[in-house]
Amino acid sequence: MTFPRLAARTRNFTLGQPRTPLVSGDGHRVLFLRAPSGTDRVHGLWLLDVATGEERCAADPRHLEDDGELPAEERALRERRRESSAGIVAYACDDAGTVAVFVLSGRLYRVSLTDGSAPVPVPTTGPVLDPRPDPAGQRIAYVTGGALHVVAPDGTDVCLAAEDGVTWGLPDFVAAEELGRFRGHWWSPDGTAVLAARVDTSAVAMWHLADPASPAAPPAEVRYPAAGTPNACVTLHVLSLAGGRVEVALPGAEYVATAGWPSASPGPLVSVLSRDQRTLDVLGVDPATGATRLLERRTDAAWVDAVPGTPDILPDGRLLTGDAAGLRIDGQRVTPPELYVRAVAGRLDGDLLVEGTAGEPECNHIWRVPVEGGAPVPLTTDRGYHSGRAGGRTLLVVARRPEGESFEVTADGARWTLRSLAERPPYAPSPLFARVTPRLLPTAVVYPSWHRAGDPLPVLMDPYGGPHHQEVLAYRGPWLSAQWWAEQGFAVVVVDGRGTPGVSPEFERAVAGDLAGPVLDDQVDALRALAGEHPDLDLTRVGIRGWSFGGHLAALAVLRRPDVFHAAVAGAPVTDWALYDTAYTERYLGLPSERPDAYARSSALTSAADLTRPLMLIHGLADDNVVAAHTLRLSAALLAAGRPHEVLPLTGVTHMASDDVVAENLLLLQLDFLRRALRMV
């Protein structure tokens, strides 16, 4: 089996690994999903008994009713999560981790995690989305047909909220795609009420995504909030199981960034953003009246970020907030300035479990941050990218290292390792890391295993290069594809330029008002700096490839810097930022009506007439995130300017090319194009 086919079939060698871990509140159980082999996409729900180290399957979808047919709403949510697996792909538990609920093909199941019994189906009024048990594990809230329901232990099903043309209990598009909020309802600590999001998309523009390969099929209708156009109207409501309904006052809010109902809080805790995202308010909610109290306001001249896991209320009632620059408890900083905070991952015996980076952007570590004062304590120090989960005195560390992955559980002196059934990659990548230029840009170079010093190699730059995502990371997974490309005869260069996370908030904010200049300049400057250290980089043959923001960057590279880049493959590129969504685009470029210069500066369309290098454009025609109009408009502009180029349309493919054959052939076709364009054949 070829590497591209094996990488596609194994989801880059991640199938069979434990994923989506959760530690029960008392620390007695560790839950996770796992497929039965490294080439099987169907995941089951597993648990580890911390006392004995025994693993057992709590729910095997192969023994349950699962026809693989997904409701349209479920497919949309999976697209927002970039979820391409099958079987049980998500689950939710009560506070103690004694009960779990999940969905298979729209059917709701409940399983006890303490007695070893089999999952049982729970009757519902329709296909189920996002089920959540109450904190005690008695009732289950779920969404069907846009309505929010609750099932009681005796099977009584009550509709809490339903409205034609409106959804209750689900996230809006922007929340799920850009703000990291994938849910829309939250139980009260006593299980007597639910905080629910009401989403009205009637003001959002309707877009139509047609499948040209099926002209008889009607186009899919999608409500898409493009930059400068109306967003969905999102409001929050406290719904009592006894029948009351109270709307939460959200003055000046454009986006509901986070919401929840902490057990130590007298009411819900919500954070909201202004339209320009320069103001974030943390609000405490009175559940009886819906009135809100301002707990913290943060402003920033560029935009405000919030750390996942915040805001929150600590057990003693203090407010936890934070951003990448640090965590605060009741306004007092509890992390040092040199720690770039990525997430609050949980509580370990009362202290905060924090994920963050200190000095090495390619690495991530877990820290124990005391809530009563004192310096944070690093719990991991070995090179790699670490994440964690905790409950009680139990800690799960997911360690992704250059040599592979491990899943370690520790509790009161006991130590267990979750089994991984993933396939072993056929080779071990060897990226060479460096920080280059006065901006200390994170970079890496990957050579073929057969390369001999003194033999020049054509260069393939393989960036993402934009906000929210890093490529230069110190573990094996990101480099498997890069090593394959290297084995085909390239020196692969990867650069995380300004705008990418992991270095500092200032590094990220350098792209404010311009999503083209700084990111492209950093690729050029880093390449030239690396050439001084790696004389075998042949700068007369430089190709670049990328997907999504990376596709945008690849297209810009040959359009604006043909003196440096000699060929490009641009997959699902954003070519016209006025076609992309509100929350992402306006965060960096502002409103199109107020900052047309920023949009023109960042658009590939304005440079179409300058193309002199080979360019391949690739786009999924079913993509509802970066719609195919981006590629089609650039192609039309190139045609109008008489500039030859290649276009590869992917019928029925979304922003994820998840089909094994499609994913394999995409790599092979790109390889063929780049070999021809860079005179390698």
CSV table of N, CA, C and O in Angstrom, one decimal, residues 106-200:
chain,number,residue,atom,x,y,z
A,106,GLY,N,-28.6,9.2,14.7
A,106,GLY,CA,-29.7,9.9,15.2
A,106,GLY,C,-30.4,9.3,16.4
A,106,GLY,O,-31.4,9.9,16.9
A,107,ARG,N,-30.0,8.1,16.8
A,107,ARG,CA,-30.7,7.3,17.9
A,107,ARG,C,-29.9,7.6,19.2
A,107,ARG,O,-28.7,7.5,19.2
A,108,LEU,N,-30.6,7.9,20.3
A,108,LEU,CA,-30.0,8.2,21.6
A,108,LEU,C,-29.8,6.9,22.4
A,108,LEU,O,-30.7,6.1,22.5
A,109,TYR,N,-28.6,6.8,23.0
A,109,TYR,CA,-28.3,5.7,23.9
A,109,TYR,C,-27.8,6.3,25.2
A,109,TYR,O,-27.1,7.3,25.3
A,110,ARG,N,-28.1,5.5,26.3
A,110,ARG,CA,-27.6,5.8,27.6
A,110,ARG,C,-26.9,4.5,28.1
A,110,ARG,O,-27.3,3.4,27.9
A,111,VAL,N,-25.7,4.7,28.8
A,111,VAL,CA,-25.0,3.6,29.3
A,111,VAL,C,-24.5,3.9,30.7
A,111,VAL,O,-24.0,5.0,31.0
A,112,SER,N,-24.7,2.9,31.7
A,112,SER,CA,-24.1,3.1,33.0
A,112,SER,C,-22.6,2.7,32.9
A,112,SER,O,-22.2,1.8,32.2
A,113,LEU,N,-21.8,3.5,33.6
A,113,LEU,CA,-20.3,3.3,33.5
A,113,LEU,C,-19.8,2.6,34.8
A,113,LEU,O,-18.6,2.4,34.9
A,114,THR,N,-20.7,2.2,35.7
A,114,THR,CA,-20.3,1.6,36.9
A,114,THR,C,-20.7,0.1,37.1
A,114,THR,O,-20.0,-0.6,37.9
A,115,ASP,N,-21.7,-0.4,36.3
A,115,ASP,CA,-22.1,-1.7,36.6
A,115,ASP,C,-21.8,-2.7,35.4
A,115,ASP,O,-22.2,-3.9,35.5
A,116,GLY,N,-21.2,-2.2,34.3
A,116,GLY,CA,-20.9,-3.1,33.2
A,116,GLY,C,-22.0,-3.4,32.3
A,116,GLY,O,-21.9,-4.3,31.5
A,117,SER,N,-23.2,-2.8,32.5
A,117,SER,CA,-24.3,-3.2,31.7
A,117,SER,C,-24.2,-2.6,30.3
A,117,SER,O,-23.5,-1.7,30.1
A,118,ALA,N,-25.0,-3.2,29.4
A,118,ALA,CA,-24.9,-2.7,28.0
A,118,ALA,C,-25.7,-1.4,27.8
A,118,ALA,O,-26.6,-1.1,28.6
A,119,PRO,N,-25.4,-0.6,26.8
A,119,PRO,CA,-26.1,0.6,26.5
A,119,PRO,C,-27.6,0.3,26.2
A,119,PRO,O,-27.9,-0.8,25.6
A,120,VAL,N,-28.4,1.2,26.6
A,120,VAL,CA,-29.9,1.0,26.3
A,120,VAL,C,-30.3,2.2,25.4
A,120,VAL,O,-29.9,3.3,25.6
A,121,PRO,N,-31.2,1.9,24.4
A,121,PRO,CA,-31.8,3.0,23.6
A,121,PRO,C,-32.8,3.8,24.5
A,121,PRO,O,-33.5,3.3,25.3
A,122,VAL,N,-32.8,5.1,24.2
A,122,VAL,CA,-33.7,6.0,24.9
A,122,VAL,C,-34.7,6.5,23.8
A,122,VAL,O,-34.3,7.2,22.9
A,123,PRO,N,-36.0,6.2,24.0
A,123,PRO,CA,-37.0,6.7,23.0
A,123,PRO,C,-37.0,8.2,22.9
A,123,PRO,O,-37.0,8.9,24.0
A,124,THR,N,-37.0,8.8,21.7
A,124,THR,CA,-37.1,10.2,21.5
A,124,THR,C,-38.1,10.5,20.4
A,124,THR,O,-38.6,9.6,19.8
A,125,THR,N,-38.4,11.8,20.2
A,125,THR,CA,-39.4,12.2,19.3
A,125,THR,C,-38.9,12.4,17.9
A,125,THR,O,-39.7,12.7,16.9
A,126,GLY,N,-37.6,12.3,17.7
A,126,GLY,CA,-37.0,12.4,16.4
A,126,GLY,C,-35.5,12.2,16.5
A,126,GLY,O,-34.9,11.9,17.5
A,127,PRO,N,-34.8,12.4,15.3
A,127,PRO,CA,-33.3,12.2,15.3
A,127,PRO,C,-32.7,13.2,16.3
A,127,PRO,O,-33.0,14.4,16.4
A,128,VAL,N,-31.7,12.7,17.0
A,128,VAL,CA,-31.1,13.4,18.2
A,128,VAL,C,-29.8,14.1,17.8
A,128,VAL,O,-28.9,13.5,17.1
A,129,LEU,N,-29.6,15.3,18.4
A,129,LEU,CA,-28.4,16.0,18.3
A,129,LEU,C,-27.9,16.4,19.7
A,129,LEU,O,-28.8,16.8,20.6
A,130,ASP,N,-26.6,16.3,20.0
A,130,ASP,CA,-26.0,16.8,21.2
A,130,ASP,C,-26.7,16.5,22.5
A,130,ASP,O,-27.1,17.4,23.2
A,131,PRO,N,-26.9,15.2,22.8
A,131,PRO,CA,-27.5,14.9,24.1
A,131,PRO,C,-26.6,15.2,25.3
A,131,PRO,O,-25.4,15.0,25.2
A,132,ARG,N,-27.2,15.7,26.4
A,132,ARG,CA,-26.4,16.0,27.6
A,132,ARG,C,-27.2,15.5,28.8
A,132,ARG,O,-28.3,16.0,29.1
A,133,PRO,N,-26.6,14.6,29.7
A,133,PRO,CA,-27.3,14.3,30.9
A,133,PRO,C,-27.2,15.4,31.9
A,133,PRO,O,-26.3,16.2,31.9
A,134,ASP,N,-28.1,15.5,32.8
A,134,ASP,CA,-28.0,16.5,33.9
A,134,ASP,C,-26.9,16.1,34.8
A,134,ASP,O,-26.4,15.0,34.8
A,135,PRO,N,-26.5,17.0,35.7
A,135,PRO,CA,-25.3,16.8,36.6
A,135,PRO,C,-25.5,15.5,37.4
A,135,PRO,O,-24.4,14.9,37.7
A,136,ALA,N,-26.7,15.1,37.7
A,136,ALA,CA,-26.9,13.9,38.5
A,136,ALA,C,-27.1,12.6,37.6
A,136,ALA,O,-27.2,11.5,38.2
A,137,GLY,N,-27.1,12.8,36.3
A,137,GLY,CA,-27.3,11.6,35.4
A,137,GLY,C,-28.7,11.1,35.4
A,137,GLY,O,-28.8,9.9,34.9
A,138,GLN,N,-29.7,11.9,35.7
A,138,GLN,CA,-31.1,11.4,35.7
A,138,GLN,C,-31.8,11.7,34.4
A,138,GLN,O,-32.4,10.9,33.7
A,139,ARG,N,-31.8,13.0,34.0
A,139,ARG,CA,-32.5,13.4,32.8
A,139,ARG,C,-31.5,13.7,31.7
A,139,ARG,O,-30.3,13.9,31.9
A,140,ILE,N,-32.0,13.7,30.5
A,140,ILE,CA,-31.2,13.9,29.3
A,140,ILE,C,-31.8,15.0,28.5
A,140,ILE,O,-33.0,14.9,28.1
A,141,ALA,N,-31.1,16.1,28.2
A,141,ALA,CA,-31.5,17.1,27.3
A,141,ALA,C,-30.9,16.8,25.9
A,141,ALA,O,-29.8,16.3,25.8
A,142,TYR,N,-31.7,17.0,24.9
A,142,TYR,CA,-31.3,16.8,23.5
A,142,TYR,C,-32.0,17.7,22.6
A,142,TYR,O,-33.0,18.4,22.9
A,143,VAL,N,-31.5,17.8,21.3
A,143,VAL,CA,-32.1,18.7,20.3
A,143,VAL,C,-32.6,17.8,19.2
A,143,VAL,O,-31.9,16.9,18.7
A,144,THR,N,-33.8,18.0,18.7
A,144,THR,CA,-34.3,17.4,17.5
A,144,THR,C,-35.1,18.4,16.7
A,144,THR,O,-36.0,19.1,17.3
A,145,GLY,N,-34.9,18.4,15.4
A,145,GLY,CA,-35.7,19.3,14.6
A,145,GLY,C,-35.6,20.8,15.0
A,145,GLY,O,-36.6,21.6,14.8
A,146,GLY,N,-34.5,21.2,15.6
A,146,GLY,CA,-34.3,22.5,16.1
A,146,GLY,C,-35.0,22.8,17.4
A,146,GLY,O,-35.0,24.0,17.9
A,147,ALA,N,-35.7,21.8,18.1
A,147,ALA,CA,-36.4,22.0,19.3
A,147,ALA,C,-35.6,21.3,20.5
A,147,ALA,O,-34.9,20.3,20.2
A,148,LEU,N,-35.6,21.9,21.6
A,148,LEU,CA,-34.9,21.4,22.8
A,148,LEU,C,-35.9,20.6,23.7
A,148,LEU,O,-36.9,21.1,24.1
A,149,HIS,N,-35.5,19.3,23.9
A,149,HIS,CA,-36.3,18.4,24.7
A,149,HIS,C,-35.5,17.9,25.9
A,149,HIS,O,-34.3,18.0,26.0
A,150,VAL,N,-36.3,17.4,26.9
A,150,VAL,CA,-35.7,16.7,28.0
A,150,VAL,C,-36.5,15.4,28.2
A,150,VAL,O,-37.7,15.4,28.2
A,151,VAL,N,-35.7,14.3,28.4
A,151,VAL,CA,-36.3,13.0,28.7
A,151,VAL,C,-36.1,12.7,30.2
A,151,VAL,O,-34.9,12.7,30.7
A,152,ALA,N,-37.1,12.4,30.9
A,152,ALA,CA,-37.1,12.0,32.3
A,152,ALA,C,-36.7,10.6,32.5
A,152,ALA,O,-36.8,9.8,31.6
A,153,PRO,N,-36.3,10.1,33.7
A,153,PRO,CA,-36.0,8.7,34.0
A,153,PRO,C,-37.1,7.8,33.6
A,153,PRO,O,-36.8,6.6,33.2
A,154,ASP,N,-38.4,8.2,33.7
A,154,ASP,CA,-39.5,7.3,33.4
A,154,ASP,C,-39.8,7.3,31.9
A,154,ASP,O,-40.8,6.7,31.5
A,155,GLY,N,-39.0,8.0,31.1
A,155,GLY,CA,-39.3,8.1,29.7
A,155,GLY,C,-40.1,9.2,29.2
A,155,GLY,O,-40.3,9.4,28.0
A,156,THR,N,-40.7,10.0,30.1
A,156,THR,CA,-41.5,11.2,29.7
A,156,THR,C,-40.6,12.2,29.0
A,156,THR,O,-39.5,12.6,29.4
A,157,ASP,N,-41.1,12.6,27.8
A,157,ASP,CA,-40.3,13.5,26.9
A,157,ASP,C,-41.0,14.8,26.9
A,157,ASP,O,-42.2,14.9,26.5
A,158,VAL,N,-40.4,15.9,27.3
A,158,VAL,CA,-41.0,17.2,27.4
A,158,VAL,C,-40.2,18.1,26.5
A,158,VAL,O,-39.0,18.2,26.5
A,159,CYS,N,-40.9,18.9,25.7
A,159,CYS,CA,-40.3,19.9,24.8
A,159,CYS,C,-40.2,21.2,25.6
A,159,CYS,O,-41.2,21.8,26.0
A,160,LEU,N,-39.0,21.6,25.8
A,160,LEU,CA,-38.7,22.9,26.6
A,160,LEU,C,-38.9,24.1,25.7
A,160,LEU,O,-39.3,25.2,26.2
A,161,ALA,N,-38.5,24.0,24.4
A,161,ALA,CA,-38.6,25.2,23.5
A,161,ALA,C,-38.6,24.7,22.1
A,161,ALA,O,-37.8,23.9,21.7
A,162,ALA,N,-39.5,25.2,21.3
A,162,ALA,CA,-39.6,24.9,19.9
A,162,ALA,C,-40.2,26.2,19.2
A,162,ALA,O,-41.1,26.8,19.7
A,163,GLU,N,-39.7,26.4,18.0
A,163,GLU,CA,-40.2,27.6,17.2
A,163,GLU,C,-39.9,27.4,15.8
A,163,GLU,O,-38.8,27.0,15.4
A,164,ASP,N,-40.8,27.7,14.9
A,164,ASP,CA,-40.6,27.5,13.5
A,164,ASP,C,-39.5,28.5,13.0
A,164,ASP,O,-39.5,29.7,13.4
A,165,GLY,N,-38.6,28.0,12.2
A,165,GLY,CA,-37.5,28.8,11.7
A,165,GLY,C,-36.4,29.2,12.6
A,165,GLY,O,-35.6,30.0,12.3
A,166,VAL,N,-36.4,28.7,13.8
A,166,VAL,CA,-35.5,29.0,14.9
A,166,VAL,C,-35.0,27.7,15.5
A,166,VAL,O,-35.7,26.7,15.6
A,167,THR,N,-33.7,27.7,15.9
A,167,THR,CA,-33.2,26.5,16.6
A,167,THR,C,-33.0,26.9,18.0
A,167,THR,O,-32.6,28.0,18.4
A,168,TRP,N,-33.2,25.9,18.9
A,168,TRP,CA,-33.0,26.0,20.3
A,168,TRP,C,-31.9,24.9,20.7
A,168,TRP,O,-32.0,23.8,20.3
A,169,GLY,N,-30.9,25.4,21.5
A,169,GLY,CA,-30.0,24.4,22.1
A,169,GLY,C,-28.8,24.0,21.2
A,169,GLY,O,-28.1,23.1,21.5
A,170,LEU,N,-28.6,24.7,20.1
A,170,LEU,CA,-27.5,24.4,19.2
A,170,LEU,C,-26.6,25.7,19.0
A,170,LEU,O,-27.1,26.8,19.1
A,171,PRO,N,-25.3,25.5,18.6
A,171,PRO,CA,-24.5,26.7,18.3
A,171,PRO,C,-24.9,27.2,17.0
A,171,PRO,O,-25.3,26.5,16.1
A,172,ASP,N,-24.6,28.5,16.8
A,172,ASP,CA,-24.8,29.1,15.5
A,172,ASP,C,-23.5,28.8,14.7
A,172,ASP,O,-22.5,28.3,15.2
A,173,PHE,N,-23.5,29.0,13.4
A,173,PHE,CA,-22.4,28.7,12.5
A,173,PHE,C,-21.1,29.4,13.0
A,173,PHE,O,-20.1,28.7,13.1
A,174,VAL,N,-21.2,30.7,13.3
A,174,VAL,CA,-20.0,31.4,13.7
A,174,VAL,C,-19.4,30.9,15.0
A,174,VAL,O,-18.2,30.7,15.1
A,175,ALA,N,-20.3,30.5,15.9
A,175,ALA,CA,-19.8,30.0,17.2
A,175,ALA,C,-19.0,28.7,17.0
A,175,ALA,O,-17.9,28.5,17.6
A,176,ALA,N,-19.5,27.8,16.2
A,176,ALA,CA,-18.9,26.5,16.0
A,176,ALA,C,-17.7,26.6,15.1
A,176,ALA,O,-16.7,25.9,15.3
A,177,GLU,N,-17.7,27.4,14.0
A,177,GLU,CA,-16.7,27.5,13.1
A,177,GLU,C,-15.5,28.4,13.5
A,177,GLU,O,-14.3,28.0,13.3
A,178,GLU,N,-15.8,29.4,14.3
A,178,GLU,CA,-14.7,30.4,14.6
A,178,GLU,C,-14.5,30.6,16.1
A,178,GLU,O,-13.4,31.0,16.4
A,179,LEU,N,-15.5,30.4,16.9
A,179,LEU,CA,-15.3,30.8,18.3
A,179,LEU,C,-15.0,29.6,19.2
A,179,LEU,O,-14.9,29.7,20.4
A,180,GLY,N,-15.1,28.4,18.6
A,180,GLY,CA,-14.8,27.2,19.4
A,180,GLY,C,-15.9,26.8,20.4
A,180,GLY,O,-15.7,26.0,21.3
A,181,ARG,N,-17.1,27.3,20.1
A,181,ARG,CA,-18.3,26.9,21.0
A,181,ARG,C,-19.1,25.9,20.2
A,181,ARG,O,-19.8,26.4,19.3
A,182,PHE,N,-19.1,24.7,20.5
A,182,PHE,CA,-19.8,23.6,19.8
A,182,PHE,C,-21.1,23.2,20.4
A,182,PHE,O,-21.7,22.2,19.9
A,183,ARG,N,-21.5,23.8,21.4
A,183,ARG,CA,-22.8,23.5,22.1
A,183,ARG,C,-23.7,24.7,22.3
A,183,ARG,O,-23.2,25.8,22.2
A,184,GLY,N,-24.9,24.4,22.6
A,184,GLY,CA,-25.9,25.5,22.8
A,184,GLY,C,-26.9,25.3,23.9
A,184,GLY,O,-27.8,26.0,24.0
A,185,HIS,N,-26.6,24.3,24.8
A,185,HIS,CA,-27.4,24.2,26.0
A,185,HIS,C,-26.6,23.6,27.2
A,185,HIS,O,-25.7,22.8,27.0
A,186,TRP,N,-26.9,24.1,28.4
A,186,TRP,CA,-26.2,23.8,29.6
A,186,TRP,C,-27.1,23.6,30.8
A,186,TRP,O,-28.0,24.5,31.0
A,187,TRP,N,-26.9,22.5,31.5
A,187,TRP,CA,-27.8,22.2,32.7
A,187,TRP,C,-27.4,23.1,33.9
A,187,TRP,O,-26.2,23.5,34.1
A,188,SER,N,-28.4,23.4,34.7
A,188,SER,CA,-28.1,24.1,36.0
A,188,SER,C,-27.5,23.0,36.9
A,188,SER,O,-27.8,21.8,36.7
A,189,PRO,N,-26.8,23.4,37.9
A,189,PRO,CA,-26.1,22.4,38.8
A,189,PRO,C,-27.1,21.5,39.5
A,189,PRO,O,-26.8,20.3,39.8
A,190,ASP,N,-28.4,22.0,39.8
A,190,ASP,CA,-29.3,21.1,40.5
A,190,ASP,C,-30.3,20.4,39.5
A,190,ASP,O,-31.2,19.6,39.9
A,191,GLY,N,-30.0,20.6,38.2
A,191,GLY,CA,-30.8,19.8,37.2
A,191,GLY,C,-32.3,20.2,37.1
A,191,GLY,O,-33.1,19.5,36.5
A,192,THR,N,-32.6,21.5,37.5
A,192,THR,CA,-34.0,21.9,37.4
A,192,THR,C,-34.2,22.9,36.3
A,192,THR,O,-35.4,23.3,36.0
A,193,ALA,N,-33.2,23.3,35.6
A,193,ALA,CA,-33.3,24.3,34.5
A,193,ALA,C,-32.2,24.1,33.5
A,193,ALA,O,-31.2,23.4,33.8
A,194,VAL,N,-32.4,24.6,32.3
A,194,VAL,CA,-31.4,24.6,31.3
A,194,VAL,C,-31.2,26.0,30.7
A,194,VAL,O,-32.1,26.7,30.4
A,195,LEU,N,-29.9,26.4,30.6
A,195,LEU,CA,-29.6,27.6,29.8
A,195,LEU,C,-29.5,27.2,28.4
A,195,LEU,O,-28.7,26.3,28.0
A,196,ALA,N,-30.2,27.9,27.5
A,196,ALA,CA,-30.3,27.5,26.1
A,196,ALA,C,-30.1,28.6,25.2
A,196,ALA,O,-30.6,29.8,25.5
A,197,ALA,N,-29.4,28.4,24.1
A,197,ALA,CA,-29.2,29.4,23.0
A,197,ALA,C,-30.4,29.3,22.0
A,197,ALA,O,-30.8,28.2,21.6
A,198,ARG,N,-31.0,30.5,21.7
A,198,ARG,CA,-32.0,30.6,20.7
A,198,ARG,C,-31.3,31.2,19.5
A,198,ARG,O,-30.7,32.3,19.6
A,199,VAL,N,-31.3,30.6,18.3
A,199,VAL,CA,-30.6,31.1,17.1
A,199,VAL,C,-31.6,31.3,16.0
A,199,VAL,O,-32.3,30.4,15.5
A,200,ASP,N,-31.7,32.6,15.6
A,200,ASP,CA,-32.6,33.0,14.5
A,200,ASP,C,-31.7,33.5,13.4
A,200,ASP,O,-31.0,34.5,13.4
